[in-house]
PDB file of C-alpha atoms and ligand atoms in Angstrom:
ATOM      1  CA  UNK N   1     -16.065 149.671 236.493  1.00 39.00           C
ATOM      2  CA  UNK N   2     -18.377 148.355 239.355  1.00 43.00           C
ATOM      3  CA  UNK N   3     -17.733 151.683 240.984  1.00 62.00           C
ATOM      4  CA  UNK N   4     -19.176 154.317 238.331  1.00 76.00           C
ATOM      5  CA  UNK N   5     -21.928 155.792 239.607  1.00 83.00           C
ATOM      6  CA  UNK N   6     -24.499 157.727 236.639  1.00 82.00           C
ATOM      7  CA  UNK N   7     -26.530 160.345 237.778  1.00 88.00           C
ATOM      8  CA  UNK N   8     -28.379 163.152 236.590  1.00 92.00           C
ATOM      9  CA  UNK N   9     -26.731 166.732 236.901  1.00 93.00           C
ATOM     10  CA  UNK N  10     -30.070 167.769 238.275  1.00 93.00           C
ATOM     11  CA  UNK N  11     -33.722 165.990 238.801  1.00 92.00           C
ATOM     12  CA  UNK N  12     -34.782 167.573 235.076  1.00 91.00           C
ATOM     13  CA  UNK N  13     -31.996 166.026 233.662  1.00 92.00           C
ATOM     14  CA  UNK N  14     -33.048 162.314 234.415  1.00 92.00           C
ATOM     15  CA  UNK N  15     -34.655 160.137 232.094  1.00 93.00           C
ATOM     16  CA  UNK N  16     -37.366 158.323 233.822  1.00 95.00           C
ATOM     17  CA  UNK N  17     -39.184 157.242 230.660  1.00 95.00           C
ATOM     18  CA  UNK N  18     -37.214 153.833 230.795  1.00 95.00           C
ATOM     19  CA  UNK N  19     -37.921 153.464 234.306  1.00 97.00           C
ATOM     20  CA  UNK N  20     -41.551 153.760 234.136  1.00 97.00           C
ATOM     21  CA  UNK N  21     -42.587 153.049 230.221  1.00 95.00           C
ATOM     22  CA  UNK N  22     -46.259 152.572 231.523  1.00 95.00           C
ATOM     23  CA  UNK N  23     -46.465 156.019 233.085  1.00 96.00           C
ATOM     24  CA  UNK N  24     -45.294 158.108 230.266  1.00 95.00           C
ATOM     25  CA  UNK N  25     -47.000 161.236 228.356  1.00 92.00           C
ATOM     26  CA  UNK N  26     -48.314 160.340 225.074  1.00 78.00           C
ATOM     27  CA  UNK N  27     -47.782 164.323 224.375  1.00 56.00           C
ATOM     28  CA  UNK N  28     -45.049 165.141 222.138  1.00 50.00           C
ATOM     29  CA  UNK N  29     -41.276 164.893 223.282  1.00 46.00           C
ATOM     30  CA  UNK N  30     -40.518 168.089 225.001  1.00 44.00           C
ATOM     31  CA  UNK N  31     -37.969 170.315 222.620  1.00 45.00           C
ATOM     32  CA  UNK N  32     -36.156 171.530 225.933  1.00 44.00           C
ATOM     33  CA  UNK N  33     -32.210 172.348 224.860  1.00 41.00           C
ATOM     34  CA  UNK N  34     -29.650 170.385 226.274  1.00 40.00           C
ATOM     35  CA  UNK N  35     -28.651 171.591 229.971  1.00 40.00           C
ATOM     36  CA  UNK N  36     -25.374 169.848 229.679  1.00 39.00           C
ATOM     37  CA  UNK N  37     -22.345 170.546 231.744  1.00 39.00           C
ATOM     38  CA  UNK N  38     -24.067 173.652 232.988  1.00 37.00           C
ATOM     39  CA  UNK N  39     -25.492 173.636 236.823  1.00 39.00           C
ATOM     40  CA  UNK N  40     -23.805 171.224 238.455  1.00 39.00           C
ATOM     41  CA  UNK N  41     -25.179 169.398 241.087  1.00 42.00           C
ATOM     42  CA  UNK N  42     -23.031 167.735 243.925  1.00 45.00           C
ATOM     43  CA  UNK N  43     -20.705 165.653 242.253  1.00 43.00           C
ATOM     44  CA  UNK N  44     -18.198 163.208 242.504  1.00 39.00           C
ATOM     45  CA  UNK N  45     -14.885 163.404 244.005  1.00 37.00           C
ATOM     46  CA  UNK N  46     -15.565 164.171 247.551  1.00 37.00           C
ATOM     47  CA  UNK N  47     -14.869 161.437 250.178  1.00 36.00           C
ATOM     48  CA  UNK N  48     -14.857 157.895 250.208  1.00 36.00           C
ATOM     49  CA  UNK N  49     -18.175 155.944 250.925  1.00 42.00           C
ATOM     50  CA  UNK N  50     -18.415 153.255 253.654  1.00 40.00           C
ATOM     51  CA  UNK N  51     -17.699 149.421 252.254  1.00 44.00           C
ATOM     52  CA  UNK N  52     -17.898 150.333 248.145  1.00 46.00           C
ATOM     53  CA  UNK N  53     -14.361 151.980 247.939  1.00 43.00           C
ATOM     54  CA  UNK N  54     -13.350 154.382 245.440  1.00 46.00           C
ATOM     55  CA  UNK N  55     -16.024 155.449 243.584  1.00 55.00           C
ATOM     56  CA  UNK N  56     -16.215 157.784 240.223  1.00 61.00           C
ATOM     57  CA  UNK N  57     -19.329 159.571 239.315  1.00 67.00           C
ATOM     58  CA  UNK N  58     -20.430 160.759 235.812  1.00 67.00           C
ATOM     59  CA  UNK N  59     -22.720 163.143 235.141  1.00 65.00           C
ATOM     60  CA  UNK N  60     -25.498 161.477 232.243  1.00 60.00           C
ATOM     61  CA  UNK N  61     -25.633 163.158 229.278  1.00 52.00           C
ATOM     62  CA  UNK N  62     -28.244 165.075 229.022  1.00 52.00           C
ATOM     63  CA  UNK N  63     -30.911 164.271 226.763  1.00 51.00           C
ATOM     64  CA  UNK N  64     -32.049 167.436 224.442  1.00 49.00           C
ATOM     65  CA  UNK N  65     -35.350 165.713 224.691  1.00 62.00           C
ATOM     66  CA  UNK N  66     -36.135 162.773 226.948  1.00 76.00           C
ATOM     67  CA  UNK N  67     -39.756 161.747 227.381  1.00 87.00           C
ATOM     68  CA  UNK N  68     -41.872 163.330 230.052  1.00 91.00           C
ATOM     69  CA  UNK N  69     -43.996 161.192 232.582  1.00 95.00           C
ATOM     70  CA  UNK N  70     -47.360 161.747 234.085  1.00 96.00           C
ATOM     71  CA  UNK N  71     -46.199 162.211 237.278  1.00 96.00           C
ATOM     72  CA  UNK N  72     -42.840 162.450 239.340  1.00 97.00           C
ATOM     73  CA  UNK N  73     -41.402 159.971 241.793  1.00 98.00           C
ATOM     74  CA  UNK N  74     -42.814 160.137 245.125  1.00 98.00           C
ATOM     75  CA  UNK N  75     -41.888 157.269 247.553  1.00 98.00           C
ATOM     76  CA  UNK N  76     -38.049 156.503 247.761  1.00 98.00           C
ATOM     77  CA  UNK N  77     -36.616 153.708 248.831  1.00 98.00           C
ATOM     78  CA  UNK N  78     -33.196 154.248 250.796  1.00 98.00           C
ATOM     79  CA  UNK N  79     -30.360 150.931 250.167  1.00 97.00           C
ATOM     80  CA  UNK N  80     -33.145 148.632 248.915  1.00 98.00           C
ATOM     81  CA  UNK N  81     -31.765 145.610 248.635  1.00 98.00           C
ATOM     82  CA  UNK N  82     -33.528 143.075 246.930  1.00 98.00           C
ATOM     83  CA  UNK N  83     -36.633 144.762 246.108  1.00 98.00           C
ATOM     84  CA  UNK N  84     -39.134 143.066 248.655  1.00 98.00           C
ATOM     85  CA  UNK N  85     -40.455 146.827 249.818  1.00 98.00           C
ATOM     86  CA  UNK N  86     -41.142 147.693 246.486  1.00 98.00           C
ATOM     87  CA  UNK N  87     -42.725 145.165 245.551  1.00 98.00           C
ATOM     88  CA  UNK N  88     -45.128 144.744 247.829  1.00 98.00           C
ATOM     89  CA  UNK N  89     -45.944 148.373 248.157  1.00 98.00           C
ATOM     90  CA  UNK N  90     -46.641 148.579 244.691  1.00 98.00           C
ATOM     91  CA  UNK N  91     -49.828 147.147 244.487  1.00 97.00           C
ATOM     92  CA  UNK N  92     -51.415 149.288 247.702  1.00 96.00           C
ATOM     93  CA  UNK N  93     -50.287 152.640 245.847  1.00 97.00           C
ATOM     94  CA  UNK N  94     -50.568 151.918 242.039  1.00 96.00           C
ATOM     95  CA  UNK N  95     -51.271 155.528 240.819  1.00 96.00           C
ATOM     96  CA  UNK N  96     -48.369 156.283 242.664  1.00 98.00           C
ATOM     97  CA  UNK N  97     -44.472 156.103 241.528  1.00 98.00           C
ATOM     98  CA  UNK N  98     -41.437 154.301 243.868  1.00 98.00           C
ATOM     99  CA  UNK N  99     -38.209 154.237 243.029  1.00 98.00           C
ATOM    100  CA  UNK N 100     -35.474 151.777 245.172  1.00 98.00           C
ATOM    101  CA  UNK N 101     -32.598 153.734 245.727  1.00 98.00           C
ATOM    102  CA  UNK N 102     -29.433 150.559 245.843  1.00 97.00           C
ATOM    103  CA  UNK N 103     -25.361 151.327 245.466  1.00 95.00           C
ATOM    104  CA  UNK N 104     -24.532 147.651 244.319  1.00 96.00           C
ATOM    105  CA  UNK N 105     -25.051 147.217 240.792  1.00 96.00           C
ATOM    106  CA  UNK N 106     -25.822 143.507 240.897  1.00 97.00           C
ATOM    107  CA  UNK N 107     -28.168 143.832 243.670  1.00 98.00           C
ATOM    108  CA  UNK N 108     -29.613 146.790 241.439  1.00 98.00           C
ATOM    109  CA  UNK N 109     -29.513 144.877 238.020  1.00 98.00           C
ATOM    110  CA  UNK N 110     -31.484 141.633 240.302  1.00 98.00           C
ATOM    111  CA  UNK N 111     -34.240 144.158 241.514  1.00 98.00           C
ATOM    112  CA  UNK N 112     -34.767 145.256 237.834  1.00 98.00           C
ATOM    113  CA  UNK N 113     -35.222 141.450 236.868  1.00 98.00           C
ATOM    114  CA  UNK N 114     -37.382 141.469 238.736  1.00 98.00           C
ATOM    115  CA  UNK N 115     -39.532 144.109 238.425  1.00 98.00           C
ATOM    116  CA  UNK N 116     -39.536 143.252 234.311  1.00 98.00           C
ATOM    117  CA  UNK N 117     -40.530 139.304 234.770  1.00 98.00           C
ATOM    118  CA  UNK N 118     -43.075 140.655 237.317  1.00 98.00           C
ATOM    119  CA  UNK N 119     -44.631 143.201 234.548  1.00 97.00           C
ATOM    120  CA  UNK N 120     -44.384 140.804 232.031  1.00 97.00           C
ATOM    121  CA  UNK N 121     -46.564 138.160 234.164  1.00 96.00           C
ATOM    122  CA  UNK N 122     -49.544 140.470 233.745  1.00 94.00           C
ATOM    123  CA  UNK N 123     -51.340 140.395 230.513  1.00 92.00           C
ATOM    124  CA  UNK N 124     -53.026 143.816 230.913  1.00 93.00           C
ATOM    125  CA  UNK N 125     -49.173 145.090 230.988  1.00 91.00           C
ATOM    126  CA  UNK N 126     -50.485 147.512 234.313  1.00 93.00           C
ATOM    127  CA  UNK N 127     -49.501 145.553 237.576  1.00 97.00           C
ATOM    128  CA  UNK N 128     -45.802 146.859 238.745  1.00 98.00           C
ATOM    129  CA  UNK N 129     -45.081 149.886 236.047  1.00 98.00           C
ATOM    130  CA  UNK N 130     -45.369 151.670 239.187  1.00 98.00           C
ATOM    131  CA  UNK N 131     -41.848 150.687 240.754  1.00 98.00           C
ATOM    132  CA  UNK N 132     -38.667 150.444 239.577  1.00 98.00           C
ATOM    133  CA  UNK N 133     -34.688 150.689 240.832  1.00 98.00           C
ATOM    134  CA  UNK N 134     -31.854 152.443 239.966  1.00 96.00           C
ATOM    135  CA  UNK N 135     -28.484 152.365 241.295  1.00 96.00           C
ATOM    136  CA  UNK N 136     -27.215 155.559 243.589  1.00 95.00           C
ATOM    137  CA  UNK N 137     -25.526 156.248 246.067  1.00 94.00           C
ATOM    138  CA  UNK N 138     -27.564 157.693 248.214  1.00 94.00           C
ATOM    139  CA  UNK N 139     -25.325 159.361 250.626  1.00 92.00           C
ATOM    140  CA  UNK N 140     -24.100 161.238 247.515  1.00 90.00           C
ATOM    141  CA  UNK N 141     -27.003 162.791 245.172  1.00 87.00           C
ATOM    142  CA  UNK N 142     -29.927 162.510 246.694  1.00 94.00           C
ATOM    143  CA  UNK N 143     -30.463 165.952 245.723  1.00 94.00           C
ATOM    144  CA  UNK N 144     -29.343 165.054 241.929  1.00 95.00           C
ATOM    145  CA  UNK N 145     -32.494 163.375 241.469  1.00 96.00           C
ATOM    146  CA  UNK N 146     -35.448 164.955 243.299  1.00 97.00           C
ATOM    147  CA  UNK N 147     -36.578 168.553 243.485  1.00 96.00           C
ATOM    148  CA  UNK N 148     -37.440 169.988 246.748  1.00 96.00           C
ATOM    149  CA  UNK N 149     -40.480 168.946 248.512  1.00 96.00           C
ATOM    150  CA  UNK N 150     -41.208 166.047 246.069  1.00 97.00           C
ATOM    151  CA  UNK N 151     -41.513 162.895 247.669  1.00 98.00           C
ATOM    152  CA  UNK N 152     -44.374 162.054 250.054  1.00 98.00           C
ATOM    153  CA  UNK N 153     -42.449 158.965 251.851  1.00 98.00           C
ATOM    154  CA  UNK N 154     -39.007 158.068 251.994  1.00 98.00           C
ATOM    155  CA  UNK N 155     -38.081 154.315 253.572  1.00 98.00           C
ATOM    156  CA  UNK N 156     -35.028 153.783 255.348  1.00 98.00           C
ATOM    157  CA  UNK N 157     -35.092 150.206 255.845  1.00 98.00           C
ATOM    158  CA  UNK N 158     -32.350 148.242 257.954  1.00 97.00           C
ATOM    159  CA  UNK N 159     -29.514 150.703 256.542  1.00 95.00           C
ATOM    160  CA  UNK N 160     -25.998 149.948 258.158  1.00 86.00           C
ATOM    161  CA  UNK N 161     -25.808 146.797 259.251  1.00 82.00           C
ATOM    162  CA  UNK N 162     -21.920 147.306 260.680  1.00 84.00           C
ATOM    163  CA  UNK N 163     -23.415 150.516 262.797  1.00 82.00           C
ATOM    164  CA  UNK N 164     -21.004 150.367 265.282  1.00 80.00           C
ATOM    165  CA  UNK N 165     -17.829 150.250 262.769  1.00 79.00           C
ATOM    166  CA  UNK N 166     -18.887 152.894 260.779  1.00 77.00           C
ATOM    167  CA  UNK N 167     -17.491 156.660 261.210  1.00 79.00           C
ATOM    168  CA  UNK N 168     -20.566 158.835 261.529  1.00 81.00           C
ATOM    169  CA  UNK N 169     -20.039 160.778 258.448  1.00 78.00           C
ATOM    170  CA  UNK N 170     -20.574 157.150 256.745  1.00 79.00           C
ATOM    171  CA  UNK N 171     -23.826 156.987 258.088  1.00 84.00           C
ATOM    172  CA  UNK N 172     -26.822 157.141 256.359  1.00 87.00           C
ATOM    173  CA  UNK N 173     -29.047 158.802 258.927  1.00 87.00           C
ATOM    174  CA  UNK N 174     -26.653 161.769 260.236  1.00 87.00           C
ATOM    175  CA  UNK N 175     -27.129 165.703 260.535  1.00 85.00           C
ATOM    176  CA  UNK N 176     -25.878 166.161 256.917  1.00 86.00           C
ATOM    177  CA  UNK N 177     -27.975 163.472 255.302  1.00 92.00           C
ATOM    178  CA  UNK N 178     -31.159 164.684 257.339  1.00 93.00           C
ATOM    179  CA  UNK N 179     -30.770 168.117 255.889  1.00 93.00           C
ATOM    180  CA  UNK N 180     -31.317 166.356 252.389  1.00 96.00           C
ATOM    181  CA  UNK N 181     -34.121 164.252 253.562  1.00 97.00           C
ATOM    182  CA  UNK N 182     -35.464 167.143 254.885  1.00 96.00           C
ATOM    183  CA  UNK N 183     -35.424 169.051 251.376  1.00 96.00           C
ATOM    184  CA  UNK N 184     -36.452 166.392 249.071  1.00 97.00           C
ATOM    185  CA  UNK N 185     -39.737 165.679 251.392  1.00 97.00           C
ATOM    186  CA  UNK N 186     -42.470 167.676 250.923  1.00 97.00           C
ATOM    187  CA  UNK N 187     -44.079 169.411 254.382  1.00 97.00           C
ATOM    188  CA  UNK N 188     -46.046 166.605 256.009  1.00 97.00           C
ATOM    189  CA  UNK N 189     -44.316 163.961 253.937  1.00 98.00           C
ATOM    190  CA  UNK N 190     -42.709 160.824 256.130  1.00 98.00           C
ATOM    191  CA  UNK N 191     -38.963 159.540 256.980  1.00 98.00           C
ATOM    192  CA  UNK N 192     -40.206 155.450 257.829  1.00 98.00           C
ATOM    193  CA  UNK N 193     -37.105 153.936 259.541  1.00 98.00           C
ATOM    194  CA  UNK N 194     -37.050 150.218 260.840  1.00 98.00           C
ATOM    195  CA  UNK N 195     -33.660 147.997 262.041  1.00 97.00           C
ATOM    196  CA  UNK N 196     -33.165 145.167 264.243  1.00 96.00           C
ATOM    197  CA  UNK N 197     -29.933 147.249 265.973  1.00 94.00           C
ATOM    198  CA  UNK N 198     -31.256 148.774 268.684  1.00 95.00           C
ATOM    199  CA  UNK N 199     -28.198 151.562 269.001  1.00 94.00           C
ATOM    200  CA  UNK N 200     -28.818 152.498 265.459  1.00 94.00           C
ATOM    201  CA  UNK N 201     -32.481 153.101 266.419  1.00 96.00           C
ATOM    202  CA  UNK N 202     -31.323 155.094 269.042  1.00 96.00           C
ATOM    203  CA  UNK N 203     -29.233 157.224 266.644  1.00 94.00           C
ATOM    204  CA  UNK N 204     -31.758 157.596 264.454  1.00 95.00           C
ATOM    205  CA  UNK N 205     -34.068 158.717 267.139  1.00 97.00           C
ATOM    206  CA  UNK N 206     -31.974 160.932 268.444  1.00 96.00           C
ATOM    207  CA  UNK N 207     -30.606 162.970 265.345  1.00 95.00           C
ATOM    208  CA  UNK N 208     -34.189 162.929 263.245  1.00 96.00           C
ATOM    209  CA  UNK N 209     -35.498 164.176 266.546  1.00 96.00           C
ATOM    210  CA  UNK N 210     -32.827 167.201 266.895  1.00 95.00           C
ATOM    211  CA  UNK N 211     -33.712 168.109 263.139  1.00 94.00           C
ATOM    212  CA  UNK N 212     -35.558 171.254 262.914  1.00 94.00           C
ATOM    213  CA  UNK N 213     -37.668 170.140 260.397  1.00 95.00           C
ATOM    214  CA  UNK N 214     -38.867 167.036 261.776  1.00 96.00           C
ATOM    215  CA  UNK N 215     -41.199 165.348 264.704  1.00 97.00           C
ATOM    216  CA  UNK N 216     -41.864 161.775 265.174  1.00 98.00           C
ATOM    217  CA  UNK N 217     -44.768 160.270 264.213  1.00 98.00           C
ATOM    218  CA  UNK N 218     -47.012 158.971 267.153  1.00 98.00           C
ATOM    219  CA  UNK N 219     -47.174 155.406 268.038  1.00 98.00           C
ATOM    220  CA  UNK N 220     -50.753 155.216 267.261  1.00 98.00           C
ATOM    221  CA  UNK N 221     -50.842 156.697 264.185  1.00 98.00           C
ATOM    222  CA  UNK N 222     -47.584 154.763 263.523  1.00 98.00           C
ATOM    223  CA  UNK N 223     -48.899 151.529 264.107  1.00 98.00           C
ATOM    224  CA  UNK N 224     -52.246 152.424 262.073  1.00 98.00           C
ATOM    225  CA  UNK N 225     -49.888 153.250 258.954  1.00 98.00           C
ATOM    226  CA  UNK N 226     -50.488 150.234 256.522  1.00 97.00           C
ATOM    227  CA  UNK N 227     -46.550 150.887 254.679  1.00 98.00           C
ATOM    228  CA  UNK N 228     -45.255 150.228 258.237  1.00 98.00           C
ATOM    229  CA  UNK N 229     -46.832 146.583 258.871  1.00 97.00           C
ATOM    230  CA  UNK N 230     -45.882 145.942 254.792  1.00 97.00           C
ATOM    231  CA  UNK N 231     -42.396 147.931 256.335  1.00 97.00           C
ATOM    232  CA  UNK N 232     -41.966 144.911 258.918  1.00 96.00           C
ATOM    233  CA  UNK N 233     -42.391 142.124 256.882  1.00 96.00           C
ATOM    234  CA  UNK N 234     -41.910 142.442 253.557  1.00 97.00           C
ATOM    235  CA  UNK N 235     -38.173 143.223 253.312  1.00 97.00           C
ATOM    236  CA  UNK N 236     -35.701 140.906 252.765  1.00 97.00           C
ATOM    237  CA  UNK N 237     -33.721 142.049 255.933  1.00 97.00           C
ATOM    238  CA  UNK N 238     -36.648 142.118 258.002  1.00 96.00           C
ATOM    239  CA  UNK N 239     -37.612 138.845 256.819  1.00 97.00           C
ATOM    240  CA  UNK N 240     -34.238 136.959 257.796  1.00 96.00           C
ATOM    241  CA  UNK N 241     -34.570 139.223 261.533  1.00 96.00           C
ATOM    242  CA  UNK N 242     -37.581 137.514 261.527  1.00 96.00           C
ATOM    243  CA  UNK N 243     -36.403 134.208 261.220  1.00 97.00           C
ATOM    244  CA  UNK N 244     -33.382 134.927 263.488  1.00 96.00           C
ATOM    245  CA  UNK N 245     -36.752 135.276 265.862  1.00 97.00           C
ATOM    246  CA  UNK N 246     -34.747 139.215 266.771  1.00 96.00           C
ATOM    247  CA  UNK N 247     -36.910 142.603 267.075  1.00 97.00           C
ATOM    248  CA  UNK N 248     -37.578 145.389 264.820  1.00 98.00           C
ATOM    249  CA  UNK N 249     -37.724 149.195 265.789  1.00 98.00           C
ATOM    250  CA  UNK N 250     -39.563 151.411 264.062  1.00 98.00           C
ATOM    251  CA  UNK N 251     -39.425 154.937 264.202  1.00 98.00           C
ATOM    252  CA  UNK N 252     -41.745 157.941 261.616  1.00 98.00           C
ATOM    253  CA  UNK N 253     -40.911 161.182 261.540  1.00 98.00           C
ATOM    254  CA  UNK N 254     -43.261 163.315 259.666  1.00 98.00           C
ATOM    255  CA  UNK N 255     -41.757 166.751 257.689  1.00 97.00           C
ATOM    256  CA  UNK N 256     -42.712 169.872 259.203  1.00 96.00           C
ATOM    257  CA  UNK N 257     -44.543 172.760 257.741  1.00 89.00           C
ATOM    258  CA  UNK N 258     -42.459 175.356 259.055  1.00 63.00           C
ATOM    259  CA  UNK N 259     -39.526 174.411 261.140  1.00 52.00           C
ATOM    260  CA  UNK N 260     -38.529 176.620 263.989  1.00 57.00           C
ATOM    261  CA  UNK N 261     -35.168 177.191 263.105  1.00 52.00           C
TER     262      UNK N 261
HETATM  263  N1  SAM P   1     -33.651 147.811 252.726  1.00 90.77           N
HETATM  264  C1  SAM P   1     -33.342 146.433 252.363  1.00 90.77           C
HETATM  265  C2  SAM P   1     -34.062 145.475 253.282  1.00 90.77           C
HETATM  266  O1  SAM P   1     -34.604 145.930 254.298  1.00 90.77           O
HETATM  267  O2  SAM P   1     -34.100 144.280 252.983  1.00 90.77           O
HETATM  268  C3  SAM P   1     -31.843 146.173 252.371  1.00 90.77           C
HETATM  269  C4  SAM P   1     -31.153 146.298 253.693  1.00 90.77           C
HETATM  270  S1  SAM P   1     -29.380 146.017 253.567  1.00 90.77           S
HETATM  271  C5  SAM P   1     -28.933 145.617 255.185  1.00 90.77           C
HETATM  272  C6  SAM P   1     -28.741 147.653 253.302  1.00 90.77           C
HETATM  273  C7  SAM P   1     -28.697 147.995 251.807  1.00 90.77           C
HETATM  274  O3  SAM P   1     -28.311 149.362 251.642  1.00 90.77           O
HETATM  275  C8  SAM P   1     -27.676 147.165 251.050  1.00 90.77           C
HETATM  276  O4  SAM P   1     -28.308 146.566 249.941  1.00 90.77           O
HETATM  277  C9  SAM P   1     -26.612 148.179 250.628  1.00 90.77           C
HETATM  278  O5  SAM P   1     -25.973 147.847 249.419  1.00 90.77           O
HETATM  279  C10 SAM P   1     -27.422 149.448 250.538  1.00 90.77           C
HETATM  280  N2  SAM P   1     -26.642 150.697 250.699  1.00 90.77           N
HETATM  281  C11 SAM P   1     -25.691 150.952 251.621  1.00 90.77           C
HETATM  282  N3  SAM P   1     -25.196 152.194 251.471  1.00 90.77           N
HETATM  283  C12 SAM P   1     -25.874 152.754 250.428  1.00 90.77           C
HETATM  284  C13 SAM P   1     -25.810 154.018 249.779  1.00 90.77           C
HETATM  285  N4  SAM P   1     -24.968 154.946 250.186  1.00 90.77           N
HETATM  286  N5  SAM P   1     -26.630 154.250 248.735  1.00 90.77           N
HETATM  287  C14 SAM P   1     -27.498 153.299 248.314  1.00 90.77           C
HETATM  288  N6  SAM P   1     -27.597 152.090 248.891  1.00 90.77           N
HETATM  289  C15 SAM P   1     -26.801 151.811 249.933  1.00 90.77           C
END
């Protein structure tokens, strides 16, 4: 059904060979045993996610031996819509991997379109192997798919549009869900957060602030960032706030070393 989510039991267990053909190992196929059923990671079950209802979530098989890539994931996408962050990030980082991060699987299955008409446009078969989108829920297994401290940058761009309506636990910036940003970014890696609602700013602000692991991000070296001016304009979201002539907040914060607990 619409509403069954697949995800790995841990980060070792994903395949990202089909995400990323162009980035994998021409070394033999790993002869790693199956870690099935064993070591599960947060599951499904728990409670009910904002607007997508019920949900069931199924553990993928695991693979006995799934091709191994040349590098991991490091730049995450958070609810990514349509793709337009991706996309034009790609280019400006093209030794490094992005994954979009979306809970609606048609939204998902039109970002995945598009990455494949946009690979097959160029000949060399290089340009875009670098990005690619799979659906999650986010709020759920974040921790399902990365290991600790492995992503550099994670984007949180115009997430919860109904802000006001939603109970805090349904948010996706929120003590709990900082706590997992927190432990997939590596120390000195970067939470980018934009919206046009300036109360959801403020919550964001305010509870990425109170994080022990976190500080923001100066305005200057905020505003010398090159991801945040492609951040502003390049979404889809941003891109309609733009034509509703509204304004953007933008808020870093950067992953601490050592947080003062
Ligand atoms: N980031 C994109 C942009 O700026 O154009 C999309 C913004 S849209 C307002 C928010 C997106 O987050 C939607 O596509 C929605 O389906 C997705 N989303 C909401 N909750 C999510 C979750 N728990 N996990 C993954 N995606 C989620």
């Amino acid at each position: 059904s619409d509403h069954k989510l697949v995800y790995p039991t841990t980060p070792d267990d994903m395949d990202w060979s089909t995400l990323y053909p162009g980035f994998v190992a021409d070394a033999e196929m790993s002869t790693e045993t199956s870690a099935e059923g064993k070591g599960q990671g947060k599951g499904g079950g728990d409670e009910e996610n904002g607007d997508e209802g019920a949900e069931t979530a199924t553990a993928t098989a695991t693979k006995p031996s799934h091709k191994k890539l040349i590098k991991d994931v490091e730049v995450a996408d958070i609810g990514c819509g349509f793709g337009g962050l991706l996309v034009a990030l790609a280019p400006s980082m093209p030794d490094t991997l992005l994954l979009g991060m979306e809970i609606r699987s048609q939204v998902t299955e039109f970002v995945q379109d598009r990455i494949r008409a946009l690979r097959a446009q160029d000949a060399e078969g290089k340009l875009y192997q670098n990005i690619a989108c799979l659906r999650a829920n986010t709020m759920k297994f974040l921790p399902n798919f990365f290991r600790k401290g492995q992503l550099s940058k994670v984007f949180i761009c115009f997430p919860d549009p109904h802000f006001k309506h939603r109970k805090h636990k349904a948010r996706i910036v929120s003590t709990t869900l900082n706590a997992e940003y927190a432990y997939v970014l590596r120390p000195g890696g970067i939470v980018y957060t934009i919206t046009d609602v300036e109360d959801l700013h403020d919550w964001m602000v305010q509870h990425l602030d109170a994080h022990p692991s976190f500080e923001r991000v100066s305005e200057e070296e905020q505003e010398a960032d090159p991801c945040v001016t492609i951040m502003r304009t390049e979404t889809e979201e941003g891109k309609k706030v733009e034509r509703n002539k509204g304004q953007k907040f933008v808020a870093l914060f950067r992953r601490l070393e050592n947080p003062a607990w």
